[in-house]
Each structure stands twice: as structure tokens, then as C-alpha cells.
Amino acid sequence: FVHTNMNKNKRQAYAVKYEAGMDTAAESWGTGRAVSRIPRVPGGGTHRAGQAAFGNMCRGGRMFSPTKVWRKWHRKINKNQRRYAVCSALAASAVPALVMAPRQRKNKN
């Protein structure tokens, strides 16, 4: 628990641009055209014209619930718990049986 939360404090925020997938003047064609009512790219003379846009199910559209940088990336840990965890990890590194356990082996070649 403590180690997991300590590892989370090394993370760096990432997100998609807020306007990604929304950079076209697409509008819905409405009903009566035997196509879905998703917004479609205007114009002609290009493959892109008439293609669906904006939706998360559309090629070139925005993702569902775009990632934000204000997600909770870091976790606060009690100073005492943090110290205890560091001491425990350091002590465990001195026990050969724990260091040579299958989870800890790096080069298994």
C-alpha cells in the first residue's frame, strides 16, 4: 500500500489537447438521408468530405472523456509510514532469501 502510493509520486501528468478531434466545421445532415445523424465534414473534392467527425466512435474524432492534467497523480503518505516502508525495504535487501526470490531476479537468462 505505502510502496504503491510512493511510486505514484514519481508520475508525470499527461493529457490530450483539449481541442483534439474537434478541428473541423462539421454539422449533422439531419434526418432523411439514410445515414446516421453524427456530424459530417463539409465540402467536396476530398476524401474527407462527408466523413463522420467529432464523435468518439469516428476516425479522427475526439476520444471519450479526454484525459486531463488535473487528475490526482500524487498521493500523500504519512511521514511515519514512509520512513517505516523505506527501513523495511532496506532491511529486506540484506536478506539473501528475499533478494533471490523469483520476483526479484532481474537477469534470468
CSV table of N, CA and C in Angstrom, one decimal:
chain,number,residue,atom,x,y,z
A,1,PHE,N,0.8,-1.2,0.0
A,1,PHE,CA,0.0,0.0,0.0
A,1,PHE,C,0.9,1.3,0.0
A,2,VAL,N,1.8,1.3,1.0
A,2,VAL,CA,2.6,2.5,1.1
A,2,VAL,C,3.6,2.6,-0.2
A,3,HIS,N,4.2,1.4,-0.5
A,3,HIS,CA,5.1,1.4,-1.7
A,3,HIS,C,4.4,1.8,-3.0
A,4,THR,N,3.1,1.3,-3.1
A,4,THR,CA,2.3,1.7,-4.3
A,4,THR,C,2.1,3.2,-4.4
A,5,ASN,N,1.7,3.8,-3.2
A,5,ASN,CA,1.5,5.2,-3.2
A,5,ASN,C,2.8,6.0,-3.4
A,6,MET,N,3.9,5.5,-2.9
A,6,MET,CA,5.2,6.2,-3.0
A,6,MET,C,5.6,6.2,-4.5
A,7,ASN,N,5.3,5.1,-5.2
A,7,ASN,CA,5.6,5.0,-6.6
A,7,ASN,C,4.8,6.0,-7.5
A,8,LYS,N,3.6,6.3,-7.0
A,8,LYS,CA,2.7,7.2,-7.7
A,8,LYS,C,3.2,8.6,-7.7
A,9,ASN,N,4.1,8.9,-6.7
A,9,ASN,CA,4.7,10.3,-6.6
A,9,ASN,C,5.7,10.6,-7.7
A,10,LYS,N,6.1,9.5,-8.4
A,10,LYS,CA,7.1,9.7,-9.5
A,10,LYS,C,6.5,10.0,-10.8
A,11,ARG,N,5.2,10.0,-10.9
A,11,ARG,CA,4.5,10.1,-12.2
A,11,ARG,C,4.4,11.5,-12.7
A,12,GLN,N,4.3,11.6,-14.0
A,12,GLN,CA,4.2,13.0,-14.6
A,12,GLN,C,2.9,13.1,-15.3
A,13,ALA,N,2.3,14.2,-15.2
A,13,ALA,CA,1.0,14.4,-15.8
A,13,ALA,C,1.0,14.3,-17.3
A,14,TYR,N,-0.1,13.7,-17.9
A,14,TYR,CA,-0.2,13.7,-19.4
A,14,TYR,C,-1.7,13.9,-19.7
A,15,ALA,N,-1.9,14.4,-20.9
A,15,ALA,CA,-3.3,14.6,-21.3
A,15,ALA,C,-3.3,14.8,-22.8
A,16,VAL,N,-4.5,14.7,-23.5
A,16,VAL,CA,-4.6,15.1,-24.9
A,16,VAL,C,-5.0,16.5,-24.9
A,17,LYS,N,-4.7,17.2,-26.0
A,17,LYS,CA,-5.1,18.6,-26.2
A,17,LYS,C,-6.6,18.7,-26.1
A,18,TYR,N,-7.1,19.7,-25.5
A,18,TYR,CA,-8.5,19.9,-25.2
A,18,TYR,C,-9.3,20.0,-26.5
A,19,GLU,N,-8.7,20.5,-27.6
A,19,GLU,CA,-9.4,20.6,-28.8
A,19,GLU,C,-9.1,19.5,-29.9
A,20,ALA,N,-8.4,18.5,-29.4
A,20,ALA,CA,-8.1,17.4,-30.4
A,20,ALA,C,-9.3,16.7,-30.9
A,21,GLY,N,-9.4,16.5,-32.2
A,21,GLY,CA,-10.5,15.8,-32.8
A,21,GLY,C,-11.7,16.7,-33.0
A,22,MET,N,-11.6,18.0,-32.7
A,22,MET,CA,-12.7,18.9,-32.9
A,22,MET,C,-12.4,20.0,-33.8
A,23,ASP,N,-11.4,19.8,-34.7
A,23,ASP,CA,-10.9,20.9,-35.6
A,23,ASP,C,-11.5,20.9,-37.0
A,24,THR,N,-12.8,20.7,-37.1
A,24,THR,CA,-13.4,20.8,-38.4
A,24,THR,C,-14.8,21.4,-38.2
A,25,ALA,N,-15.4,21.9,-39.3
A,25,ALA,CA,-16.6,22.7,-39.2
A,25,ALA,C,-17.8,21.7,-39.5
A,26,ALA,N,-17.7,20.5,-39.0
A,26,ALA,CA,-18.7,19.5,-39.3
A,26,ALA,C,-20.1,19.9,-38.7
A,27,GLU,N,-21.1,19.5,-39.4
A,27,GLU,CA,-22.5,19.7,-38.9
A,27,GLU,C,-23.3,18.4,-39.3
A,28,SER,N,-24.3,18.1,-38.6
A,28,SER,CA,-25.1,16.9,-38.9
A,28,SER,C,-26.0,17.2,-40.1
A,29,TRP,N,-26.2,16.2,-40.9
A,29,TRP,CA,-27.0,16.3,-42.1
A,29,TRP,C,-28.5,16.2,-41.7
A,30,GLY,N,-28.8,15.9,-40.5
A,30,GLY,CA,-30.2,15.8,-40.1
A,30,GLY,C,-30.7,14.4,-40.5
A,31,THR,N,-32.1,14.3,-40.4
A,31,THR,CA,-32.7,13.0,-40.8
A,31,THR,C,-33.1,13.1,-42.3
A,32,GLY,N,-33.5,11.9,-42.8
A,32,GLY,CA,-34.0,11.8,-44.1
A,32,GLY,C,-32.9,11.5,-45.2
A,33,ARG,N,-31.7,11.2,-44.8
A,33,ARG,CA,-30.7,10.9,-45.8
A,33,ARG,C,-30.1,9.5,-45.7
A,34,ALA,N,-30.8,8.7,-44.9
A,34,ALA,CA,-30.4,7.3,-44.7
A,34,ALA,C,-29.0,7.1,-44.2
A,35,VAL,N,-28.5,8.1,-43.4
A,35,VAL,CA,-27.2,8.0,-42.7
A,35,VAL,C,-27.4,8.4,-41.3
A,36,SER,N,-26.4,8.0,-40.4
A,36,SER,CA,-26.6,8.4,-39.0
A,36,SER,C,-26.5,9.9,-38.9
A,37,ARG,N,-27.0,10.4,-37.7
A,37,ARG,CA,-27.1,11.8,-37.5
A,37,ARG,C,-25.8,12.4,-36.9
A,38,ILE,N,-24.7,11.7,-37.0
A,38,ILE,CA,-23.4,12.2,-36.5
A,38,ILE,C,-23.0,13.4,-37.4
A,39,PRO,N,-22.3,14.4,-36.8
A,39,PRO,CA,-21.8,15.5,-37.6
A,39,PRO,C,-20.9,15.0,-38.8
A,40,ARG,N,-21.0,15.6,-39.9
A,40,ARG,CA,-20.2,15.2,-41.1
A,40,ARG,C,-19.4,16.4,-41.6
A,41,VAL,N,-18.2,16.1,-42.1
A,41,VAL,CA,-17.3,17.1,-42.7
A,41,VAL,C,-17.9,17.7,-43.9
A,42,PRO,N,-17.9,19.1,-44.1
A,42,PRO,CA,-18.5,19.7,-45.2
A,42,PRO,C,-17.5,19.7,-46.4
A,43,GLY,N,-18.0,20.1,-47.6
A,43,GLY,CA,-17.2,20.3,-48.7
A,43,GLY,C,-17.2,19.2,-49.7
A,44,GLY,N,-16.3,19.3,-50.7
A,44,GLY,CA,-16.2,18.2,-51.7
A,44,GLY,C,-14.8,18.3,-52.3
A,45,GLY,N,-14.5,17.3,-53.2
A,45,GLY,CA,-13.2,17.3,-53.8
A,45,GLY,C,-12.1,16.7,-52.9
A,46,THR,N,-12.5,16.1,-51.8
A,46,THR,CA,-11.5,15.4,-51.0
A,46,THR,C,-12.2,14.2,-50.3
A,47,HIS,N,-11.4,13.2,-50.0
A,47,HIS,CA,-11.9,12.0,-49.3
A,47,HIS,C,-12.6,12.3,-48.0
A,48,ARG,N,-12.1,13.4,-47.3
A,48,ARG,CA,-12.6,13.7,-46.0
A,48,ARG,C,-14.1,14.2,-46.0
A,49,ALA,N,-14.5,14.8,-47.1
A,49,ALA,CA,-15.8,15.4,-47.2
A,49,ALA,C,-16.9,14.3,-47.0
A,50,GLY,N,-17.8,14.6,-46.1
A,50,GLY,CA,-18.9,13.7,-45.9
A,50,GLY,C,-18.6,12.6,-44.8
A,51,GLN,N,-17.3,12.6,-44.4
A,51,GLN,CA,-17.0,11.6,-43.3
A,51,GLN,C,-17.5,12.1,-42.0
A,52,ALA,N,-17.8,11.2,-41.1
A,52,ALA,CA,-18.3,11.5,-39.8
A,52,ALA,C,-17.2,12.1,-39.0
A,53,ALA,N,-17.5,13.0,-38.0
A,53,ALA,CA,-16.5,13.7,-37.3
A,53,ALA,C,-17.0,13.9,-35.8
A,54,PHE,N,-16.1,14.4,-35.0
A,54,PHE,CA,-16.3,14.7,-33.6
A,54,PHE,C,-16.5,13.6,-32.6
A,55,GLY,N,-17.3,12.6,-33.0
A,55,GLY,CA,-17.7,11.5,-32.1
A,55,GLY,C,-16.5,10.6,-31.7
A,56,ASN,N,-16.6,10.0,-30.5
A,56,ASN,CA,-15.6,9.1,-30.1
A,56,ASN,C,-15.5,7.8,-30.8
A,57,MET,N,-16.5,7.5,-31.6
A,57,MET,CA,-16.5,6.3,-32.4
A,57,MET,C,-16.1,6.6,-33.8
A,58,CYS,N,-15.7,7.9,-34.1
A,58,CYS,CA,-15.4,8.3,-35.5
A,58,CYS,C,-13.9,8.3,-35.7
A,59,ARG,N,-13.4,7.9,-36.9
A,59,ARG,CA,-12.0,8.1,-37.2
A,59,ARG,C,-11.6,9.6,-37.2
A,60,GLY,N,-10.6,10.0,-36.5
A,60,GLY,CA,-10.2,11.4,-36.5
A,60,GLY,C,-11.0,12.2,-35.5
A,61,GLY,N,-11.9,11.6,-34.7
A,61,GLY,CA,-12.7,12.3,-33.8
A,61,GLY,C,-12.0,12.3,-32.4
A,62,ARG,N,-12.6,13.0,-31.5
A,62,ARG,CA,-12.0,13.1,-30.1
A,62,ARG,C,-12.3,11.8,-29.4
A,63,MET,N,-11.5,11.6,-28.4
A,63,MET,CA,-11.7,10.4,-27.5
A,63,MET,C,-12.8,10.6,-26.5
A,64,PHE,N,-13.3,9.5,-26.0
A,64,PHE,CA,-14.4,9.6,-25.0
A,64,PHE,C,-13.7,10.1,-23.7
A,65,SER,N,-14.2,11.1,-23.0
A,65,SER,CA,-13.7,11.6,-21.8
A,65,SER,C,-12.2,11.9,-21.8
A,66,PRO,N,-11.8,12.9,-22.6
A,66,PRO,CA,-10.4,13.2,-22.8
A,66,PRO,C,-9.7,13.3,-21.5
A,67,THR,N,-8.4,12.8,-21.5
A,67,THR,CA,-7.6,12.8,-20.3
A,67,THR,C,-7.3,14.3,-19.9
A,68,LYS,N,-7.2,14.5,-18.6
A,68,LYS,CA,-7.0,15.9,-18.1
A,68,LYS,C,-5.7,15.9,-17.2
A,69,VAL,N,-5.0,17.0,-17.2
A,69,VAL,CA,-3.8,17.1,-16.4
A,69,VAL,C,-4.1,17.2,-14.9
A,70,TRP,N,-5.4,17.6,-14.6
A,70,TRP,CA,-5.7,17.8,-13.1
A,70,TRP,C,-6.2,16.5,-12.5
A,71,ARG,N,-5.9,15.4,-13.1
A,71,ARG,CA,-6.1,14.1,-12.4
A,71,ARG,C,-5.3,14.0,-11.2
A,72,LYS,N,-5.7,13.1,-10.2
A,72,LYS,CA,-5.0,13.0,-9.0
A,72,LYS,C,-3.8,12.1,-9.2
A,73,TRP,N,-2.6,12.7,-9.5
A,73,TRP,CA,-1.4,11.9,-9.9
A,73,TRP,C,-0.6,11.4,-8.6
A,74,HIS,N,-0.5,12.3,-7.6
A,74,HIS,CA,0.3,12.0,-6.5
A,74,HIS,C,-0.6,11.7,-5.2
A,75,ARG,N,0.1,11.0,-4.3
A,75,ARG,CA,-0.6,10.6,-3.1
A,75,ARG,C,0.1,11.1,-1.9
A,76,LYS,N,-0.6,11.6,-0.9
A,76,LYS,CA,0.0,12.0,0.4
A,76,LYS,C,0.2,10.8,1.3
A,77,ILE,N,1.4,10.6,1.9
A,77,ILE,CA,1.6,9.5,2.7
A,77,ILE,C,2.1,10.0,4.1
A,78,ASN,N,1.7,9.4,5.2
A,78,ASN,CA,2.2,9.8,6.5
A,78,ASN,C,3.7,9.6,6.5
A,79,LYS,N,4.3,10.6,7.2
A,79,LYS,CA,5.8,10.6,7.2
A,79,LYS,C,6.3,9.4,7.9
A,80,ASN,N,5.6,9.0,9.0
A,80,ASN,CA,6.0,7.8,9.8
A,80,ASN,C,5.9,6.5,8.9
A,81,GLN,N,4.8,6.4,8.2
A,81,GLN,CA,4.6,5.2,7.3
A,81,GLN,C,5.7,5.2,6.2
A,82,ARG,N,6.0,6.3,5.7
A,82,ARG,CA,7.0,6.4,4.6
A,82,ARG,C,8.4,6.0,5.1
A,83,ARG,N,8.7,6.4,6.3
A,83,ARG,CA,10.0,6.1,6.9
A,83,ARG,C,10.1,4.6,7.2
A,84,TYR,N,8.9,4.0,7.7
A,84,TYR,CA,8.9,2.6,8.1
A,84,TYR,C,9.0,1.8,6.8
A,85,ALA,N,8.4,2.2,5.7
A,85,ALA,CA,8.5,1.5,4.4
A,85,ALA,C,9.9,1.5,3.9
A,86,VAL,N,10.6,2.6,4.0
A,86,VAL,CA,12.0,2.7,3.5
A,86,VAL,C,12.9,1.8,4.3
A,87,CYS,N,12.7,1.8,5.6
A,87,CYS,CA,13.5,1.0,6.5
A,87,CYS,C,13.3,-0.5,6.2
A,88,SER,N,12.0,-0.9,6.0
A,88,SER,CA,11.6,-2.3,5.8
A,88,SER,C,12.3,-2.7,4.5
A,89,ALA,N,12.2,-1.9,3.4
A,89,ALA,CA,12.8,-2.3,2.1
A,89,ALA,C,14.3,-2.4,2.2
A,90,LEU,N,14.9,-1.5,3.0
A,90,LEU,CA,16.3,-1.6,3.2
A,90,LEU,C,16.8,-2.8,3.9
A,91,ALA,N,16.0,-3.2,5.0
A,91,ALA,CA,16.3,-4.3,5.8
A,91,ALA,C,16.1,-5.6,4.9
A,92,ALA,N,15.0,-5.6,4.1
A,92,ALA,CA,14.8,-6.8,3.2
A,92,ALA,C,15.9,-7.0,2.2
A,93,SER,N,16.6,-5.9,1.8
A,93,SER,CA,17.7,-6.1,0.8
A,93,SER,C,18.9,-6.8,1.4
A,94,ALA,N,18.9,-6.9,2.8
A,94,ALA,CA,20.0,-7.6,3.4
A,94,ALA,C,19.8,-9.1,3.6
A,95,VAL,N,18.6,-9.5,3.3
A,95,VAL,CA,18.2,-11.0,3.5
A,95,VAL,C,18.4,-11.7,2.1
A,96,PRO,N,19.4,-12.6,2.0
A,96,PRO,CA,19.6,-13.2,0.7
A,96,PRO,C,18.4,-14.0,0.2
A,97,ALA,N,17.6,-14.6,1.1
A,97,ALA,CA,16.5,-15.4,0.6
A,97,ALA,C,15.4,-14.5,0.0
A,98,LEU,N,15.3,-13.3,0.5
A,98,LEU,CA,14.3,-12.4,-0.1
A,98,LEU,C,14.8,-11.8,-1.4
A,99,VAL,N,16.1,-11.5,-1.5
A,99,VAL,CA,16.7,-10.9,-2.7
A,99,VAL,C,16.7,-11.8,-3.8
A,100,MET,N,16.9,-13.1,-3.5
A,100,MET,CA,17.0,-14.1,-4.6
A,100,MET,C,15.6,-14.8,-4.9
A,101,ALA,N,14.6,-14.3,-4.3
A,101,ALA,CA,13.2,-14.8,-4.6
A,101,ALA,C,12.9,-14.5,-6.0
A,102,PRO,N,12.0,-15.4,-6.6
A,102,PRO,CA,11.7,-15.3,-8.1
A,102,PRO,C,11.3,-13.9,-8.5
A,103,ARG,N,10.6,-13.2,-7.7
A,103,ARG,CA,10.1,-11.8,-8.1
A,103,ARG,C,11.2,-10.8,-8.2
A,104,GLN,N,12.3,-11.0,-7.5
A,104,GLN,CA,13.4,-10.0,-7.5
A,104,GLN,C,14.4,-10.3,-8.5
A,105,ARG,N,14.5,-11.5,-9.1
A,105,ARG,CA,15.5,-11.8,-10.1
A,105,ARG,C,15.4,-11.0,-11.3
A,106,LYS,N,16.5,-10.3,-11.7
A,106,LYS,CA,16.5,-9.4,-12.9
A,106,LYS,C,16.9,-10.2,-14.1
A,107,ASN,N,18.1,-10.8,-14.1
A,107,ASN,CA,18.6,-11.5,-15.3
A,107,ASN,C,18.4,-13.0,-15.1
A,108,LYS,N,17.4,-13.5,-15.8
A,108,LYS,CA,17.0,-14.9,-15.6
A,108,LYS,C,17.6,-15.8,-16.7
A,109,ASN,N,18.5,-15.2,-17.6
A,109,ASN,CA,19.0,-15.9,-18.8
A,109,ASN,C,19.6,-17.2,-18.4
